[in-house]
Amino acid sequence: MSVLEKINSEELIALESQYGAHNYHPLPVVLSRGEGVYVWDVDGKKYYDFLSAYSAVNQGHCHPKIINALITQAQTLTLTSRAFFNDKLGKYEQFITDLFGFDKVLPMNTGAEAVETAIKICRKWAYESKGIDEHEAVIVVCENNFHGRTTTIISFSNDANARKNFGPFSDGFAAIPYDDVQSLQLLLENNKNIAGFLVEPIQGEAGVYVPSEGFIAKAKELCKKHNVLFIADEVQTGIARTGSLLAVCGDCTCESKCEQQNTYTRPDILILGKAVSGGVYPVSAVLADDSIMHVIKPGQHGSTFGGNPLAAAVATAALEVIADEHLAQNARRLGKLFRLKMNEYIQNSTIVSLVRGKGLLNAIVINDTEQSSTAWNICLKLAENGLLAKPTHGNIIRFAPPLIMTEEQLLDCVSIIISTLQEFEK
Ligand code: PLP
């Protein structure tokens, strides 16, 4: 068979199954094109994308401004490595640090790499600034966290499937239940070796758990009191997804640094990924002030691709789109409408027990066991009806469309979701 020969979706799925590692379990839909809130499969069927590549495509598929930046820069200079300076990185660094209100950024590629970077910075800071004895630093994490797939990161996961037979694991982590300030306080008061608290402001992968109001602010206050770094992993919640530029911005929709707002909880280290590039290119970032970032010296950390001019150009354009198109405000408004409509439906539903979320990061909980295939079957039916979404854990379906969605499109999606759910009502 010629590699150029047109083949159908079953054959394409069979190729992935035969030649690719089986580390994912995708819905049987083969996509070949995307534009805005829509994607098309190889047979030309059109779908609403209600996952946005796990919140990476916040700006919509193939956003013209981001694609233009990609093409222009790809024709000019793509990769220099950090052995040399390039003419895009410094400007991007100035732009992103100003946007988020930090002294410095350390550019990486994937979310997991950025989390690893934050852990390394935090530990080094603990030994060189806080004065913890070498190898004794502890980073507090939350149960049911998701921060990526590297061996260090899965060391502090409590997802059995993510960990099984990948040991031995890294030491230096202690877990508290999510949204539990008392447990954090207890740990901080009883262990002088705590260097940082790593937290998702909303636990996305776990099933879109929004903590109680004040949790993030109180956790930061405790960290400050105990000279512990408050590290926010906004890889999934950031870049306007939850109705503000960052989830730690609280109720502010200003789409730029929020230091003046009383709802803002400023992290000591901020971790970004995914939508930093609008899903066009892998770009992640770790931001911190000089007093923390200064611990990293030449030769101590890096990545061949991190900070390349193509990434810098794409990320600059992608972040500009968020403000240009007021995507935080749109996410906030449409998120409220989505939950309102879903709650109206749920009142008389036997199949859905609740909807929760913030901005356009939402989930519904299906009234069945975690082991059941009901949520998966609902997602198959949703696809048949023209909307793509995926279960997170067993009976939870995450809904995260591109933030450029219009109200009319959202209402259309709500009616697809409701009519699909009705097929499953008992
Ligand atoms: N952190 C959080 C909160 C995430 O949701 C994810 C991915 O879903 C990651 C980190 C890892 O990002 P990546 O898949 O780009 O490594």
Coordinates of C-alpha atoms and ligand atoms in Angstrom, one line a residue:
M1 CA 0.0 0.0 0.0
S2 CA 1.4 3.4 -0.9
V3 CA 1.6 5.8 2.0
L4 CA -0.2 8.4 -0.1
E5 CA -3.2 6.1 -0.7
K6 CA -6.4 7.4 0.9
I7 CA -7.6 4.9 3.5
N8 CA -10.7 4.8 5.6
S9 CA -11.2 5.4 9.3
E10 CA -11.2 1.6 10.2
E11 CA -7.9 1.2 8.5
L12 CA -6.4 4.3 10.1
I13 CA -7.5 3.0 13.6
A14 CA -6.0 -0.4 12.7
L15 CA -2.7 1.3 11.8
E16 CA -2.5 3.0 15.2
S17 CA -3.4 -0.2 16.9
Q18 CA -0.8 -2.2 15.1
Y19 CA 2.1 0.2 15.1
G20 CA 1.5 2.5 18.0
A21 CA 1.9 1.7 21.7
H22 CA -1.5 1.2 23.4
N23 CA -1.0 4.0 25.9
Y24 CA -4.4 5.7 25.1
H25 CA -8.0 4.4 24.6
P26 CA -9.4 6.9 22.1
L27 CA -13.0 7.2 21.0
P28 CA -13.2 5.6 17.5
V29 CA -13.3 8.9 15.6
V30 CA -10.5 9.8 13.2
L31 CA -10.1 13.5 12.8
S32 CA -8.5 15.2 9.9
R33 CA -9.4 18.9 10.1
G34 CA -10.2 21.5 12.7
E35 CA -11.5 25.1 12.5
G36 CA -12.6 27.2 15.5
V37 CA -15.0 25.1 17.7
Y38 CA -15.4 22.4 15.0
V39 CA -13.4 19.3 13.9
W40 CA -14.1 17.0 11.0
D41 CA -13.4 13.3 10.6
V42 CA -11.9 11.6 7.5
D43 CA -15.4 11.0 6.2
G44 CA -16.3 14.7 6.4
K45 CA -18.6 14.4 9.4
K46 CA -18.5 17.6 11.5
Y47 CA -18.3 17.7 15.3
Y48 CA -18.3 20.2 18.1
D49 CA -15.0 19.7 19.9
F50 CA -16.1 19.6 23.6
L51 CA -12.7 18.6 24.9
S52 CA -10.3 21.0 23.2
A53 CA -7.4 18.6 23.4
Y54 CA -7.7 18.5 27.2
S55 CA -7.9 22.4 27.4
A56 CA -5.0 23.1 25.0
V57 CA -7.1 24.5 22.2
N58 CA -8.7 27.3 24.2
Q59 CA -8.4 29.7 21.3
G60 CA -10.1 27.3 18.9
H61 CA -8.6 25.1 16.2
C62 CA -6.2 26.6 13.7
H63 CA -6.7 30.2 14.9
P64 CA -5.6 32.3 12.0
K65 CA -3.4 34.7 14.1
I66 CA -1.6 31.8 15.8
I67 CA -1.2 29.9 12.5
N68 CA 0.2 33.0 10.8
A69 CA 2.7 33.4 13.6
L70 CA 3.7 29.8 13.2
I71 CA 4.1 30.0 9.4
T72 CA 6.0 33.2 9.4
Q73 CA 8.4 32.1 12.1
A74 CA 8.7 28.5 10.6
Q75 CA 9.9 30.1 7.4
T76 CA 12.5 32.2 9.2
L77 CA 14.1 30.3 12.1
T78 CA 12.8 27.4 14.1
L79 CA 15.4 26.1 16.5
T80 CA 18.8 27.4 17.7
S81 CA 19.0 25.6 21.0
R82 CA 20.0 27.7 24.0
A83 CA 23.6 27.5 23.0
F84 CA 23.0 30.9 21.3
F85 CA 20.5 33.7 21.8
N86 CA 17.6 34.1 19.4
D87 CA 15.8 37.3 18.4
K88 CA 12.3 36.1 19.6
L89 CA 12.9 34.6 23.1
G90 CA 13.7 37.8 25.0
K91 CA 10.7 39.6 23.7
Y92 CA 8.5 36.7 24.5
E93 CA 10.0 36.4 28.0
Q94 CA 9.3 40.1 28.6
F95 CA 5.7 39.7 27.3
I96 CA 4.8 36.6 29.4
T97 CA 6.4 37.8 32.6
D98 CA 4.6 41.2 32.3
L99 CA 1.3 39.5 31.5
F100 CA 1.5 37.2 34.5
G101 CA 3.4 39.6 36.8
F102 CA 6.6 37.7 37.6
D103 CA 10.3 38.6 37.3
K104 CA 11.3 35.6 35.3
V105 CA 10.1 32.7 33.1
L106 CA 11.8 29.4 32.5
P107 CA 10.5 28.1 29.1
M108 CA 9.9 24.4 28.5
N109 CA 7.7 22.3 26.2
T110 CA 5.2 20.0 27.9
G111 CA 3.2 20.4 31.0
A112 CA 5.0 17.5 32.8
E113 CA 8.3 19.1 32.0
A114 CA 7.2 22.4 33.5
V115 CA 6.0 20.6 36.7
E116 CA 9.4 18.8 36.9
T117 CA 11.1 22.2 36.5
A118 CA 9.0 23.7 39.3
I119 CA 9.9 20.8 41.6
K120 CA 13.6 21.2 40.9
I121 CA 13.4 25.0 41.5
C122 CA 11.5 24.5 44.7
R123 CA 14.0 21.9 46.0
K124 CA 17.0 24.0 45.1
W125 CA 15.5 27.0 46.7
A126 CA 14.8 24.9 49.9
Y127 CA 18.4 24.0 50.2
E128 CA 20.1 27.2 49.1
S129 CA 17.6 29.8 50.4
K130 CA 15.5 28.3 53.1
G131 CA 18.3 26.2 54.6
I132 CA 16.8 22.7 54.6
D133 CA 19.3 19.9 54.9
E134 CA 20.2 18.4 51.5
H135 CA 17.9 15.6 50.4
E136 CA 15.4 16.3 53.2
A137 CA 13.0 18.7 51.3
V138 CA 9.4 17.7 51.2
I139 CA 6.8 19.0 48.7
V140 CA 3.2 18.7 49.8
V141 CA 0.8 17.6 47.1
C142 CA -3.0 16.7 47.1
E143 CA -4.6 13.3 46.8
N144 CA -6.1 12.6 43.3
N145 CA -3.7 15.1 41.8
F146 CA -2.7 15.0 38.1
H147 CA 0.5 16.7 37.2
G148 CA 1.7 14.6 34.3
R149 CA 3.4 11.3 33.5
T150 CA 7.1 11.4 34.4
T151 CA 8.5 9.0 37.0
T152 CA 9.0 11.7 39.6
I153 CA 5.4 13.0 39.0
I154 CA 3.8 9.6 39.2
S155 CA 5.7 9.0 42.4
F156 CA 3.2 11.3 44.2
S157 CA 0.1 10.2 42.3
N158 CA -2.4 8.0 44.0
D159 CA -3.8 6.6 40.7
A160 CA -3.0 2.9 40.8
N161 CA -3.1 2.6 37.1
A162 CA -0.7 5.5 36.5
R163 CA 1.8 3.9 39.0
K164 CA 1.6 0.1 38.8
N165 CA 5.0 -1.4 37.9
F166 CA 6.7 1.9 37.2
G167 CA 8.6 2.0 40.5
P168 CA 10.9 2.6 42.3
F169 CA 9.5 6.0 43.0
S170 CA 11.0 9.3 44.1
D171 CA 10.9 10.3 47.8
G172 CA 10.2 13.8 49.1
F173 CA 6.4 14.2 48.8
A174 CA 3.6 14.1 51.3
A175 CA -0.1 14.1 50.3
I176 CA -3.1 15.8 52.0
P177 CA -6.7 15.5 50.9
Y178 CA -7.6 18.1 48.3
D179 CA -9.4 21.2 49.7
D180 CA -8.3 20.4 53.3
V181 CA -6.7 23.4 54.9
Q182 CA -6.5 21.8 58.3
S183 CA -4.3 18.9 57.0
L184 CA -2.0 21.4 55.3
Q185 CA -1.7 23.4 58.5
L186 CA -0.9 20.3 60.5
L187 CA 1.8 19.2 58.1
L188 CA 3.3 22.7 58.0
E189 CA 3.3 23.0 61.8
N190 CA 5.0 19.6 62.3
N191 CA 7.6 19.3 59.6
K192 CA 10.3 22.0 59.2
N193 CA 11.5 20.4 56.0
I194 CA 8.5 21.4 53.9
A195 CA 9.7 23.3 50.8
G196 CA 6.6 23.7 48.7
F197 CA 2.9 23.1 48.3
L198 CA 2.0 22.0 44.7
V199 CA -1.7 22.3 43.9
E200 CA -4.1 22.4 41.0
P201 CA -6.5 25.3 41.7
I202 CA -9.2 23.0 40.3
Q203 CA -8.5 19.3 39.9
G204 CA -9.3 18.8 36.2
E205 CA -8.2 15.3 35.4
A206 CA -9.6 13.9 38.7
G207 CA -13.1 15.0 37.5
V208 CA -13.2 18.8 37.7
Y209 CA -13.3 19.2 41.5
V210 CA -13.7 22.9 42.4
P211 CA -12.4 23.5 46.0
S212 CA -14.4 25.4 48.5
E213 CA -14.2 29.1 48.4
G214 CA -11.1 30.4 50.1
F215 CA -9.1 27.2 50.0
I216 CA -6.5 28.5 47.6
A217 CA -6.2 31.8 49.5
K218 CA -5.9 30.1 52.9
A219 CA -3.4 27.6 51.6
K220 CA -1.2 30.5 50.2
E221 CA -1.5 32.3 53.6
L222 CA -0.3 29.2 55.4
C223 CA 2.6 28.7 53.0
K224 CA 3.7 32.3 53.4
K225 CA 3.6 32.0 57.2
H226 CA 5.8 28.9 57.1
N227 CA 8.2 30.1 54.4
V228 CA 6.9 27.4 52.0
L229 CA 6.5 28.0 48.2
F230 CA 3.0 28.0 46.9
I231 CA 3.2 26.3 43.5
A232 CA 0.1 26.6 41.3
D233 CA -0.2 24.1 38.4
E234 CA -2.4 25.9 36.0
V235 CA -1.5 23.7 33.0
Q236 CA -5.2 22.8 32.6
T237 CA -7.0 25.6 34.4
G238 CA -4.9 28.6 33.1
I239 CA -5.2 30.7 30.0
A240 CA -8.8 31.8 30.6
R241 CA -10.2 28.3 30.8
T242 CA -12.0 28.8 34.1
G243 CA -13.3 32.3 33.3
S244 CA -10.3 34.3 34.4
L245 CA -6.8 34.5 33.0
L246 CA -5.7 32.1 35.7
A247 CA -7.9 30.1 38.1
V248 CA -5.9 31.8 41.0
C249 CA -7.3 35.1 39.7
G250 CA -10.6 34.3 41.4
D251 CA -13.4 36.4 40.1
C252 CA -11.4 38.8 38.0
T253 CA -11.8 38.7 34.2
C254 CA -9.3 41.4 33.3
E255 CA -7.1 39.1 31.1
S256 CA -3.9 40.4 32.4
K257 CA -1.9 40.3 35.6
C258 CA -4.3 40.6 38.5
E259 CA -2.2 41.8 41.3
Q260 CA -4.5 44.7 42.0
Q261 CA -7.5 42.5 42.5
N262 CA -8.5 41.3 45.9
T263 CA -9.6 38.0 44.6
Y264 CA -6.1 37.1 43.3
T265 CA -3.9 34.6 45.1
R266 CA -0.4 35.1 43.8
P267 CA 1.6 31.8 43.5
D268 CA 5.3 31.8 44.3
I269 CA 5.8 29.5 41.3
L270 CA 3.3 29.4 38.4
I271 CA 3.2 26.5 36.0
L272 CA 1.6 26.9 32.6
G273 CA 1.3 24.7 29.5
K274 CA -1.3 23.5 27.0
A275 CA -3.2 26.7 25.8
V276 CA -0.1 28.8 26.1
S277 CA 0.3 27.9 22.5
G278 CA -3.4 27.5 21.6
G279 CA -2.7 23.8 20.9
V280 CA -0.5 24.7 18.0
Y281 CA 2.9 23.7 19.3
P282 CA 4.2 22.3 22.7
V283 CA 5.0 25.2 24.9
S284 CA 5.1 25.3 28.7
A285 CA 6.4 27.8 31.2
V286 CA 7.4 28.2 34.8
L287 CA 7.2 31.7 36.2
A288 CA 8.7 33.0 39.5
D289 CA 10.4 36.0 40.9
D290 CA 14.2 36.6 41.0
S291 CA 14.4 35.6 44.6
I292 CA 13.3 32.1 43.7
M293 CA 14.5 31.7 40.0
H294 CA 18.0 32.9 40.8
V295 CA 18.8 29.4 42.2
I296 CA 19.0 28.1 38.6
K297 CA 22.4 28.6 37.1
P298 CA 23.8 27.7 33.7
G299 CA 24.1 24.0 33.1
Q300 CA 21.7 23.0 35.9
H301 CA 18.4 22.7 33.9
G302 CA 17.2 23.0 30.3
S303 CA 15.8 21.5 27.2
T304 CA 16.9 21.5 23.6
F305 CA 13.6 22.8 22.4
G306 CA 12.6 25.0 25.4
G307 CA 12.5 28.7 24.4
N308 CA 13.0 28.1 20.7
P309 CA 11.9 31.0 18.4
L310 CA 9.0 29.1 16.9
A311 CA 7.6 28.4 20.4
A312 CA 8.1 32.1 21.4
A313 CA 6.3 33.4 18.3
V314 CA 3.4 31.0 18.6
A315 CA 3.0 31.5 22.4
T316 CA 3.0 35.3 22.0
A317 CA 0.3 35.2 19.4
A318 CA -1.8 32.6 21.4
L319 CA -1.6 34.7 24.6
E320 CA -2.5 37.9 22.6
V321 CA -5.7 36.1 21.3
I322 CA -6.9 35.6 24.9
A323 CA -7.0 39.3 25.5
D324 CA -7.9 40.4 22.0
E325 CA -11.0 38.2 22.0
H326 CA -11.9 38.6 25.7
L327 CA -11.9 34.8 26.1
A328 CA -11.9 34.8 29.9
Q329 CA -15.2 36.8 29.9
N330 CA -16.7 34.6 27.3
A331 CA -15.7 31.5 29.3
R332 CA -17.2 32.9 32.4
R333 CA -20.5 33.9 30.8
L334 CA -21.0 30.7 28.7
G335 CA -19.9 28.5 31.7
K336 CA -22.7 30.0 33.8
L337 CA -25.2 29.4 31.0
F338 CA -24.0 25.8 30.5
R339 CA -24.3 24.9 34.2
L340 CA -27.7 26.7 34.4
K341 CA -29.1 24.7 31.4
M342 CA -27.6 21.4 32.7
N343 CA -28.9 22.0 36.2
E344 CA -32.4 22.5 34.7
Y345 CA -32.1 19.2 33.0
I346 CA -30.6 17.3 35.9
Q347 CA -33.6 18.2 38.1
N348 CA -35.7 15.5 36.3
S349 CA -32.8 13.2 35.2
T350 CA -32.1 9.8 36.5
I351 CA -28.9 9.4 34.5
V352 CA -27.0 12.5 35.5
S353 CA -26.5 13.3 39.2
L354 CA -24.7 16.6 39.0
V355 CA -22.8 19.2 37.0
R356 CA -19.9 21.1 38.4
G357 CA -17.1 23.4 37.2
K358 CA -16.0 26.9 36.6
G359 CA -15.9 28.9 33.4
L360 CA -15.8 26.4 30.5
L361 CA -14.1 23.6 32.5
N362 CA -17.1 21.5 33.6
A363 CA -18.1 17.9 34.2
I364 CA -21.2 15.9 34.7
V365 CA -21.4 12.9 37.0
I366 CA -23.2 9.9 35.5
N367 CA -25.5 8.1 37.9
D368 CA -23.7 4.8 37.7
T369 CA -20.6 3.0 39.2
E370 CA -17.1 4.1 38.3
Q371 CA -16.5 0.8 36.7
S372 CA -19.6 1.0 34.5
S373 CA -19.3 1.7 30.8
T374 CA -22.3 4.1 30.8
A375 CA -20.2 7.3 30.5
W376 CA -18.2 5.8 27.7
N377 CA -21.4 4.8 25.9
I378 CA -22.8 8.3 26.3
C379 CA -19.6 9.7 24.7
L380 CA -20.0 7.3 21.8
K381 CA -23.6 8.5 21.3
L382 CA -22.5 12.1 21.7
A383 CA -20.0 11.6 18.9
E384 CA -22.7 10.0 16.7
N385 CA -24.8 13.1 17.4
G386 CA -22.0 15.5 16.5
L387 CA -20.2 16.4 19.7
L388 CA -16.9 15.0 21.0
A389 CA -16.2 14.6 24.8
K390 CA -14.6 11.9 26.9
P391 CA -15.0 10.4 30.4
T392 CA -12.2 11.4 32.8
H393 CA -12.7 8.8 35.5
G394 CA -15.3 6.1 35.0
N395 CA -18.6 7.9 35.4
I396 CA -17.5 11.5 35.0
I397 CA -17.6 13.3 31.6
R398 CA -15.5 16.4 31.2
F399 CA -16.9 19.2 29.0
A400 CA -14.3 21.8 27.9
P401 CA -15.0 23.4 24.5
P402 CA -12.8 26.1 22.9
L403 CA -13.4 29.4 24.6
I404 CA -14.2 31.2 21.3
M405 CA -17.6 29.5 21.3
T406 CA -20.7 31.7 20.7
E407 CA -23.8 31.6 22.8
E408 CA -25.7 30.1 19.9
Q409 CA -23.2 27.3 19.4
L410 CA -23.2 26.6 23.2
L411 CA -27.0 26.3 23.2
D412 CA -26.8 24.0 20.2
C413 CA -24.3 21.8 22.1
V414 CA -26.5 21.8 25.2
S415 CA -29.4 20.5 23.1
I416 CA -27.1 17.8 21.6
I417 CA -26.0 16.8 25.1
I418 CA -29.5 16.8 26.5
S419 CA -31.1 14.8 23.7
T420 CA -28.2 12.3 23.9
L421 CA -28.6 11.9 27.7
Q422 CA -32.4 11.4 27.2
E423 CA -31.6 8.3 25.2
F424 CA -30.0 6.8 28.4
E425 CA -32.8 7.8 30.8
K426 CA -34.4 4.8 32.4
Ligands
PLP1 N1 -0.6 19.4 35.0 C1 -2.0 19.4 34.8 C2 -2.8 20.1 35.8 C3 -2.5 18.7 33.7 O1 -3.8 18.7 33.6 C4 -1.6 18.1 32.8 C5 -2.2 17.4 31.6 O2 -3.4 17.1 31.5 C6 -0.3 18.2 33.0 C7 0.2 18.8 34.1 C8 0.7 17.5 32.1 O3 0.8 18.1 30.9 P1 1.4 17.4 29.6 O4 0.4 16.4 29.2 O5 1.5 18.5 28.6 O6 2.7 16.8 30.0

